[in-house]
Short mmCIF file of C-alpha atoms and ligand atoms in Angstrom, two decimals:
data_model
loop_
_atom_site.label_atom_id
_atom_site.label_comp_id
_atom_site.label_asym_id
_atom_site.label_seq_id
_atom_site.Cartn_x
_atom_site.Cartn_y
_atom_site.Cartn_z
CA MET A 1 63.43 14.68 -12.79
CA SER A 2 66.23 12.77 -11.10
CA THR A 3 66.25 9.01 -11.54
CA VAL A 4 68.72 8.51 -8.67
CA THR A 5 66.96 6.84 -5.75
CA THR A 6 68.04 5.11 -2.58
CA ALA A 7 66.50 2.39 -0.43
CA ALA A 8 66.12 4.78 2.53
CA HIS A 9 62.35 4.37 2.54
CA LEU A 10 62.23 0.61 2.03
CA MET A 11 62.12 -1.84 4.92
CA ASN A 12 65.36 -3.73 5.03
CA THR A 13 63.98 -7.26 4.77
CA TYR A 14 66.35 -8.87 2.25
CA PHE A 15 70.05 -9.58 1.85
CA LYS A 16 70.27 -7.76 -1.49
CA TRP A 17 72.55 -8.30 -4.43
CA PRO A 18 73.97 -4.92 -5.53
CA ILE A 19 72.35 -4.95 -8.96
CA ARG A 20 69.26 -3.18 -10.29
CA LEU A 21 67.45 -5.10 -13.00
CA VAL A 22 65.35 -3.07 -15.39
CA LYS A 23 64.48 -5.45 -18.24
CA GLY A 24 64.07 -9.14 -18.97
CA GLN A 25 63.55 -11.26 -22.07
CA GLY A 26 63.73 -15.05 -22.16
CA ASN A 27 66.62 -16.18 -19.96
CA ARG A 28 68.31 -12.77 -20.04
CA VAL A 29 67.93 -9.80 -17.70
CA TRP A 30 69.64 -6.41 -17.94
CA ASP A 31 70.67 -3.99 -15.20
CA ASP A 32 70.44 -0.19 -15.19
CA LYS A 33 73.99 0.06 -16.57
CA GLY A 34 73.17 -2.17 -19.52
CA ARG A 35 74.97 -5.27 -18.23
CA GLU A 36 73.35 -8.51 -19.37
CA TYR A 37 72.91 -11.49 -17.04
CA LEU A 38 71.83 -15.08 -17.63
CA ASP A 39 69.10 -15.75 -15.07
CA ALA A 40 69.46 -19.31 -13.75
CA THR A 41 67.14 -18.54 -10.80
CA SER A 42 63.88 -17.96 -12.73
CA GLY A 43 63.27 -15.15 -10.21
CA ILE A 44 63.23 -17.92 -7.53
CA GLY A 45 61.21 -20.46 -9.43
CA VAL A 46 58.70 -18.03 -10.94
CA ASN A 47 59.78 -17.33 -14.54
CA ALA A 48 59.62 -20.96 -15.65
CA LEU A 49 58.94 -19.85 -19.23
CA GLY A 50 61.64 -17.18 -19.05
CA HIS A 51 61.06 -13.45 -18.66
CA VAL A 52 58.10 -11.86 -20.47
CA PRO A 53 57.01 -15.02 -22.31
CA PRO A 54 55.18 -13.81 -25.46
CA THR A 55 52.07 -16.00 -25.05
CA VAL A 56 51.48 -14.77 -21.50
CA ALA A 57 52.34 -11.15 -22.36
CA LYS A 58 49.79 -11.20 -25.20
CA ARG A 59 47.08 -12.61 -22.95
CA LEU A 60 47.83 -10.03 -20.26
CA HIS A 61 47.73 -7.17 -22.78
CA GLU A 62 44.30 -8.33 -23.95
CA GLN A 63 43.05 -8.64 -20.39
CA VAL A 64 44.40 -5.19 -19.45
CA ASP A 65 42.04 -3.74 -22.05
CA THR A 66 39.08 -5.85 -20.94
CA LEU A 67 38.58 -6.27 -17.18
CA TRP A 68 40.97 -5.98 -14.23
CA HIS A 69 38.98 -6.69 -11.14
CA THR A 70 35.59 -7.70 -9.92
CA SER A 71 34.64 -8.84 -6.46
CA ASN A 72 34.44 -12.55 -5.71
CA LEU A 73 30.68 -12.09 -5.22
CA VAL A 74 30.14 -12.66 -8.94
CA GLU A 75 30.88 -15.76 -10.98
CA HIS A 76 34.36 -15.87 -12.51
CA PRO A 77 34.66 -17.62 -15.88
CA LEU A 78 38.46 -17.22 -15.91
CA GLN A 79 38.80 -18.82 -12.45
CA GLU A 80 36.61 -21.67 -13.69
CA GLN A 81 38.87 -22.14 -16.73
CA LEU A 82 42.10 -22.16 -14.75
CA ALA A 83 40.62 -24.48 -12.12
CA GLU A 84 39.54 -26.90 -14.85
CA LYS A 85 43.02 -26.93 -16.39
CA LEU A 86 44.74 -27.46 -13.03
CA ALA A 87 42.30 -30.22 -12.10
CA ALA A 88 43.11 -31.99 -15.39
CA ILE A 89 46.88 -31.98 -14.80
CA SER A 90 46.72 -32.72 -11.06
CA GLY A 91 43.90 -35.25 -10.77
CA LEU A 92 42.41 -33.14 -7.95
CA ASP A 93 38.93 -31.66 -8.15
CA ARG A 94 38.51 -28.10 -6.88
CA ALA A 95 40.65 -24.97 -6.67
CA PHE A 96 40.69 -21.83 -4.55
CA PHE A 97 42.80 -18.92 -5.84
CA CYS A 98 44.84 -16.40 -3.85
CA ASN A 99 47.87 -14.18 -4.46
CA SER A 100 50.96 -15.88 -3.04
CA GLY A 101 52.50 -19.09 -1.78
CA ALA A 102 52.14 -18.28 1.91
CA GLU A 103 48.48 -17.47 1.39
CA ALA A 104 48.02 -20.76 -0.44
CA ASN A 105 49.54 -22.68 2.47
CA GLU A 106 47.36 -20.71 4.92
CA ALA A 107 44.35 -21.79 2.90
CA ALA A 108 45.57 -25.41 2.87
CA ILE A 109 45.97 -25.40 6.66
CA LYS A 110 42.57 -23.76 7.17
CA LEU A 111 40.87 -26.20 4.79
CA ALA A 112 42.43 -29.23 6.55
CA ARG A 113 41.46 -27.97 10.03
CA ARG A 114 37.93 -27.09 8.96
CA TYR A 115 37.45 -30.40 7.17
CA MET A 116 38.29 -32.26 10.38
CA GLN A 117 36.28 -30.04 12.68
CA LYS A 118 33.18 -29.46 10.55
CA VAL A 119 32.88 -32.26 7.98
CA LYS A 120 34.28 -35.15 10.04
CA GLY A 121 33.22 -33.67 13.37
CA GLU A 122 36.58 -34.47 14.96
CA GLU A 123 38.42 -32.03 17.21
CA ARG A 124 41.81 -32.84 15.70
CA PHE A 125 44.04 -29.92 14.73
CA GLU A 126 47.68 -31.04 14.87
CA ILE A 127 49.74 -30.49 11.69
CA ILE A 128 52.96 -32.46 11.25
CA THR A 129 55.67 -30.74 9.18
CA PHE A 130 59.41 -31.36 8.77
CA THR A 131 62.75 -29.84 9.71
CA GLN A 132 64.43 -27.74 6.99
CA SER A 133 61.06 -27.18 5.32
CA PHE A 134 59.90 -23.79 4.07
CA HIS A 135 56.20 -22.94 3.91
CA GLY A 136 56.03 -19.13 3.98
CA ARG A 137 56.15 -16.00 6.12
CA THR A 138 52.66 -15.54 7.55
CA LEU A 139 52.29 -16.48 11.21
CA ALA A 140 50.81 -19.92 10.53
CA THR A 141 53.13 -20.75 7.63
CA LEU A 142 56.30 -19.63 9.43
CA THR A 143 55.16 -21.80 12.32
CA ALA A 144 54.77 -24.70 9.88
CA THR A 145 58.27 -23.97 8.53
CA GLY A 146 60.92 -26.22 10.09
CA GLN A 147 63.61 -23.54 10.44
CA ASP A 148 64.08 -21.45 13.59
CA LYS A 149 65.48 -18.41 11.78
CA VAL A 150 62.07 -17.46 10.32
CA LYS A 151 60.42 -17.52 13.80
CA ASP A 152 62.92 -15.35 15.68
CA GLY A 153 61.13 -12.42 17.34
CA PHE A 154 57.61 -13.37 16.29
CA LEU A 155 56.32 -15.13 19.41
CA PRO A 156 53.71 -16.21 20.33
CA LEU A 157 53.14 -18.57 17.42
CA PRO A 158 49.88 -20.38 16.59
CA GLU A 159 49.42 -23.74 18.30
CA GLY A 160 49.24 -27.18 16.82
CA PHE A 161 52.37 -27.61 14.68
CA ILE A 162 55.04 -30.23 15.26
CA HIS A 163 58.24 -30.80 13.29
CA LEU A 164 59.80 -34.16 12.56
CA PRO A 165 63.01 -35.18 10.78
CA TYR A 166 62.61 -35.54 6.99
CA ASN A 167 62.79 -38.98 5.34
CA ASP A 168 62.40 -40.69 8.75
CA VAL A 169 59.66 -43.35 8.73
CA GLN A 170 59.89 -44.18 12.42
CA ALA A 171 59.54 -40.54 13.55
CA VAL A 172 56.20 -40.26 11.73
CA GLN A 173 55.00 -43.68 12.91
CA GLU A 174 55.61 -42.57 16.48
CA ALA A 175 54.14 -39.06 16.20
CA ILE A 176 51.02 -39.59 14.08
CA SER A 177 47.86 -40.16 16.11
CA SER A 178 44.13 -39.53 16.33
CA LYS A 179 45.06 -35.87 17.01
CA THR A 180 46.82 -35.47 13.65
CA CYS A 181 44.85 -33.28 11.27
CA ALA A 182 47.39 -33.32 8.43
CA VAL A 183 50.93 -34.08 7.38
CA MET A 184 52.32 -31.25 5.24
CA LEU A 185 55.54 -31.30 3.24
CA GLU A 186 57.56 -30.42 0.15
CA LEU A 187 58.71 -33.47 -1.84
CA VAL A 188 61.90 -31.66 -2.77
CA GLN A 189 62.73 -29.23 0.02
CA GLY A 190 63.65 -26.07 -1.90
CA GLU A 191 64.86 -23.32 0.41
CA GLY A 192 66.02 -25.86 2.99
CA GLY A 193 68.86 -27.32 0.88
CA VAL A 194 67.32 -29.17 -2.11
CA TYR A 195 66.54 -32.45 -0.34
CA PRO A 196 64.30 -34.87 -2.27
CA ALA A 197 61.96 -37.15 -0.33
CA GLU A 198 62.63 -40.87 -0.52
CA GLU A 199 60.01 -42.91 -2.33
CA ALA A 200 59.46 -45.52 0.40
CA TRP A 201 59.00 -42.76 3.00
CA VAL A 202 56.44 -40.88 0.90
CA LYS A 203 54.44 -44.05 0.25
CA GLU A 204 54.52 -44.78 3.97
CA LEU A 205 53.32 -41.23 4.76
CA ARG A 206 50.29 -41.77 2.53
CA LYS A 207 49.56 -45.11 4.25
CA LEU A 208 49.98 -43.65 7.75
CA CYS A 209 47.70 -40.70 6.93
CA ASP A 210 45.02 -43.11 5.66
CA ALA A 211 45.38 -45.41 8.66
CA HIS A 212 45.04 -42.50 11.13
CA GLY A 213 42.41 -40.50 9.23
CA ALA A 214 44.79 -37.58 8.59
CA LEU A 215 45.11 -35.53 5.40
CA LEU A 216 48.24 -35.33 3.24
CA ILE A 217 49.11 -31.80 2.07
CA ILE A 218 51.89 -31.38 -0.51
CA ASP A 219 53.43 -27.91 -0.81
CA GLU A 220 53.99 -27.68 -4.58
CA ILE A 221 54.76 -23.95 -4.54
CA GLN A 222 58.33 -24.41 -5.78
CA THR A 223 58.03 -27.95 -7.19
CA GLY A 224 54.78 -27.56 -9.12
CA MET A 225 53.97 -26.61 -12.73
CA GLY A 226 56.52 -28.99 -14.24
CA ARG A 227 59.56 -27.87 -12.25
CA THR A 228 60.60 -31.39 -11.18
CA GLY A 229 59.84 -33.13 -14.51
CA GLU A 230 56.23 -34.00 -13.65
CA TRP A 231 53.36 -31.51 -13.46
CA PHE A 232 53.48 -31.90 -9.69
CA SER A 233 56.19 -33.57 -7.63
CA TYR A 234 53.85 -36.14 -6.02
CA GLN A 235 53.38 -37.64 -9.50
CA HIS A 236 56.92 -39.07 -9.17
CA TYR A 237 55.81 -41.09 -6.15
CA GLY A 238 52.62 -42.81 -7.27
CA ILE A 239 50.56 -41.22 -4.48
CA LYS A 240 47.66 -38.79 -4.46
CA PRO A 241 47.54 -36.00 -1.87
CA ASP A 242 44.32 -34.57 -0.40
CA ILE A 243 45.42 -30.95 -0.85
CA ILE A 244 48.23 -29.23 -2.76
CA SER A 245 49.35 -25.61 -2.75
CA VAL A 246 50.75 -23.87 -5.84
CA ALA A 247 52.09 -20.41 -6.61
CA LYS A 248 55.55 -19.41 -7.92
CA ALA A 249 55.49 -20.47 -11.61
CA LEU A 250 51.71 -20.44 -12.02
CA GLY A 251 51.48 -16.85 -13.33
CA SER A 252 54.90 -16.57 -15.03
CA GLY A 253 55.60 -13.59 -12.76
CA PHE A 254 52.11 -12.23 -12.27
CA PRO A 255 51.25 -13.01 -8.60
CA VAL A 256 48.96 -16.05 -8.45
CA GLY A 257 48.60 -18.70 -5.77
CA GLY A 258 46.08 -21.40 -5.14
CA ILE A 259 45.17 -24.69 -3.57
CA LEU A 260 43.64 -27.76 -5.13
CA ALA A 261 41.82 -30.43 -3.14
CA THR A 262 39.73 -33.55 -3.58
CA GLU A 263 35.98 -33.10 -3.89
CA GLU A 264 35.48 -34.59 -0.41
CA VAL A 265 37.92 -32.25 1.37
CA ALA A 266 36.94 -29.17 -0.68
CA GLN A 267 33.40 -29.41 0.76
CA ALA A 268 34.76 -27.96 4.02
CA PHE A 269 34.97 -24.48 2.43
CA ALA A 270 31.31 -23.44 2.34
CA PRO A 271 30.27 -19.86 1.43
CA GLY A 272 31.58 -17.37 4.00
CA THR A 273 34.32 -19.62 5.42
CA HIS A 274 37.33 -18.32 3.49
CA GLY A 275 37.93 -15.50 1.06
CA THR A 276 40.13 -12.83 -0.48
CA THR A 277 39.59 -9.52 -2.26
CA PHE A 278 42.19 -9.95 -5.00
CA GLY A 279 42.51 -13.74 -5.23
CA GLY A 280 41.50 -15.09 -8.63
CA ASN A 281 41.42 -11.63 -10.18
CA PRO A 282 40.95 -11.60 -13.99
CA LEU A 283 44.50 -10.36 -14.70
CA ALA A 284 45.99 -13.09 -12.52
CA MET A 285 43.75 -15.73 -14.09
CA ALA A 286 44.66 -14.59 -17.61
CA ALA A 287 48.35 -14.99 -16.71
CA GLY A 288 47.66 -18.41 -15.16
CA ILE A 289 45.62 -19.71 -18.09
CA ALA A 290 48.20 -18.56 -20.66
CA THR A 291 50.99 -20.07 -18.54
CA VAL A 292 49.31 -23.48 -18.25
CA GLU A 293 48.38 -23.50 -21.95
CA THR A 294 51.97 -22.70 -22.89
CA LEU A 295 53.38 -25.32 -20.52
CA LEU A 296 51.01 -27.88 -22.05
CA ALA A 297 51.93 -26.90 -25.61
CA GLU A 298 55.65 -27.12 -24.77
CA GLN A 299 55.16 -30.47 -22.98
CA ALA A 300 56.96 -28.90 -20.06
CA PRO A 301 57.42 -31.95 -17.79
CA ALA A 302 59.12 -34.02 -20.52
CA LYS A 303 61.22 -31.05 -21.55
CA VAL A 304 62.35 -30.48 -17.97
CA LYS A 305 63.32 -34.15 -17.63
CA GLY A 306 65.53 -33.84 -20.71
CA LEU A 307 67.17 -30.65 -19.43
CA HIS A 308 67.81 -32.37 -16.08
CA GLN A 309 69.76 -35.11 -17.88
CA GLN A 310 71.85 -32.52 -19.70
CA PHE A 311 72.65 -30.68 -16.45
CA MET A 312 73.55 -33.91 -14.68
CA VAL A 313 76.11 -34.89 -17.33
CA HIS A 314 77.96 -31.62 -16.70
CA LEU A 315 77.51 -31.51 -12.92
CA GLN A 316 78.65 -35.09 -12.47
CA ALA A 317 81.76 -34.34 -14.54
CA ILE A 318 82.48 -31.39 -12.23
CA GLN A 319 82.00 -33.61 -9.18
CA GLN A 320 84.39 -36.20 -10.62
CA ALA A 321 86.97 -33.50 -11.30
CA HIS A 322 86.57 -32.00 -7.80
CA PRO A 323 85.46 -34.74 -5.41
CA ASP A 324 87.03 -32.76 -2.55
CA LYS A 325 84.85 -29.72 -3.26
CA VAL A 326 81.53 -31.15 -4.45
CA LYS A 327 79.93 -33.21 -1.67
CA ALA A 328 76.63 -34.03 -3.38
CA ILE A 329 74.37 -33.23 -6.31
CA ARG A 330 70.67 -33.52 -5.47
CA GLY A 331 67.28 -32.65 -6.85
CA LYS A 332 64.72 -33.39 -9.51
CA GLY A 333 64.09 -31.76 -12.86
CA LEU A 334 65.27 -28.16 -12.87
CA LEU A 335 65.49 -27.86 -9.08
CA ILE A 336 69.07 -28.94 -8.53
CA GLY A 337 71.35 -28.43 -5.54
CA LEU A 338 75.11 -28.70 -5.57
CA GLU A 339 76.45 -29.15 -2.05
CA THR A 340 80.00 -27.94 -1.65
CA THR A 341 82.64 -27.57 1.03
CA GLN A 342 82.82 -23.86 0.16
CA ALA A 343 80.51 -21.00 1.14
CA ALA A 344 77.70 -21.09 -1.43
CA ALA A 345 77.15 -17.32 -1.12
CA ASP A 346 80.79 -16.66 -2.15
CA LEU A 347 80.44 -18.96 -5.15
CA ILE A 348 77.27 -17.32 -6.47
CA THR A 349 78.68 -13.81 -5.92
CA TYR A 350 81.81 -14.73 -7.92
CA ILE A 351 79.70 -16.27 -10.69
CA ARG A 352 77.41 -13.23 -10.86
CA GLU A 353 80.27 -10.73 -10.96
CA LYS A 354 82.69 -12.62 -13.20
CA HIS A 355 80.37 -14.64 -15.44
CA GLY A 356 77.16 -12.58 -15.38
CA ILE A 357 75.06 -15.59 -14.30
CA LEU A 358 72.45 -15.38 -11.54
CA LEU A 359 72.29 -18.39 -9.22
CA LEU A 360 70.75 -18.99 -5.77
CA VAL A 361 71.82 -20.63 -2.56
CA ALA A 362 69.77 -23.06 -0.48
CA GLY A 363 71.42 -22.91 2.91
CA PRO A 364 75.09 -22.05 3.60
CA GLN A 365 76.73 -24.75 1.46
CA VAL A 366 74.30 -25.50 -1.33
CA VAL A 367 74.25 -23.71 -4.70
CA ARG A 368 70.70 -23.95 -6.08
CA LEU A 369 70.03 -24.09 -9.80
CA LEU A 370 66.49 -23.09 -10.70
CA PRO A 371 66.74 -22.20 -14.40
CA SER A 372 63.83 -21.75 -16.80
CA TYR A 373 62.38 -24.53 -18.92
CA ILE A 374 63.61 -22.73 -22.04
CA THR A 375 67.25 -23.10 -21.03
CA THR A 376 69.41 -24.11 -23.99
CA GLU A 377 72.26 -26.62 -24.20
CA ALA A 378 74.68 -23.71 -24.72
CA GLU A 379 73.40 -22.02 -21.56
CA ILE A 380 73.77 -25.25 -19.58
CA GLU A 381 77.40 -25.42 -20.75
CA GLN A 382 77.90 -21.77 -19.79
CA ILE A 383 76.48 -22.36 -16.29
CA ALA A 384 78.58 -25.50 -15.81
CA ALA A 385 81.77 -23.74 -16.94
CA ALA A 386 81.12 -20.90 -14.49
CA LEU A 387 80.52 -23.33 -11.62
CA LYS A 388 83.74 -25.15 -12.43
CA ASP A 389 85.69 -21.90 -12.51
CA ALA A 390 84.18 -20.77 -9.19
CA LEU A 391 84.92 -24.07 -7.46
CA GLN A 392 88.55 -23.79 -8.61
CA ASN A 393 89.11 -20.11 -7.94
CA VAL A 394 86.95 -18.87 -5.03
C1 PLP G 1 58.35 -19.72 -2.00
C2 PLP G 1 57.70 -20.79 -1.18
C3 PLP G 1 56.66 -20.51 -0.29
C4 PLP G 1 56.17 -19.11 -0.03
O1 PLP G 1 55.65 -18.49 -1.15
P1 PLP G 1 55.45 -16.88 -1.14
O2 PLP G 1 54.79 -16.59 -2.45
O3 PLP G 1 56.80 -16.28 -1.00
O4 PLP G 1 54.57 -16.57 0.01
C5 PLP G 1 56.08 -21.57 0.38
N1 PLP G 1 56.50 -22.84 0.19
C6 PLP G 1 57.51 -23.14 -0.65
C7 PLP G 1 57.92 -24.57 -0.82
C8 PLP G 1 58.15 -22.14 -1.36
O5 PLP G 1 59.19 -22.42 -2.16
#
């Protein structure tokens, strides 16, 4: 049988890199020609523990031989276990599980709307989000997203979303009202260019939501599970949200998404109000439980903080050597953006081809580093050397 295939029968939805990965282990991936790459993307924030982490692989193997799927009409001990673990690290009370980030944000939006309309008995439905945000590709979540490119050709969009400039106190003060159902945001905008939220602004958002009876939803899909050096990014800011969404790193590569909410808000989802066939499936929960247990055992947030410091030493040295080419270094933990005067896509292509390192962009002029939490000092040096070479030679 021939192994040569083409993409003729795939929808052409991605700008693809011309490589075909067939194997991964730790921070390394290999293509079909046997070339090895260092993955500093974590598969876009997913493989936080590296590829095929042994603890998660073992748990999945055991689950594969035990039970794959049941309906959500029966009780789910594994969902209960994962919910309990996530509640403990987040300080929130109840979880709902689904299969992706966009689905998690859909659930967050639905929960917020229903809480207002059914629990509080208020007809408010407006959701405030921010420019340059990214919340997903379903109709509601692309509407929530503050970037026009994801909306092109998909009209009409659902009603009730408005977008405000990020880190702007006055804009929110002016827009928030008795019609506001929720304010929804990432605390480090990932896809939009690696922009962290300012502390005073975030504290003010919490106060404004409380004063106007609106909910605060934090999209932790990219920033959650230790990525920023805390379990969840809001823990940097001394605030507590009403709802958070999680996905990417939660299953180490097995698709898992979910939302967590306070007891009060979670009451809005009564039986029959929201659901999913696959969400919370035993395989996904096994991956999630093993991932959280491993992150806890590795003290992931503290580890990520340490790795951030190591990266910053190297990146700041590069900026000092090339102040004309490096405009800014931003981010938290292992979500770091390097803004340059060059085309970020050209830089990451050069680094992939010449140095065998996979990196991402976040907008046209930002190189995004999203490495795993098991990145070593030697790998950090390797990534920094490649960036330096690219800035000098592209
Ligand atoms: C990736 C991402 C999403 C969408 O998640 P999918 O699993 O691709 O649907 C939503 N919000 C943020 C912040 C993300 O990074």
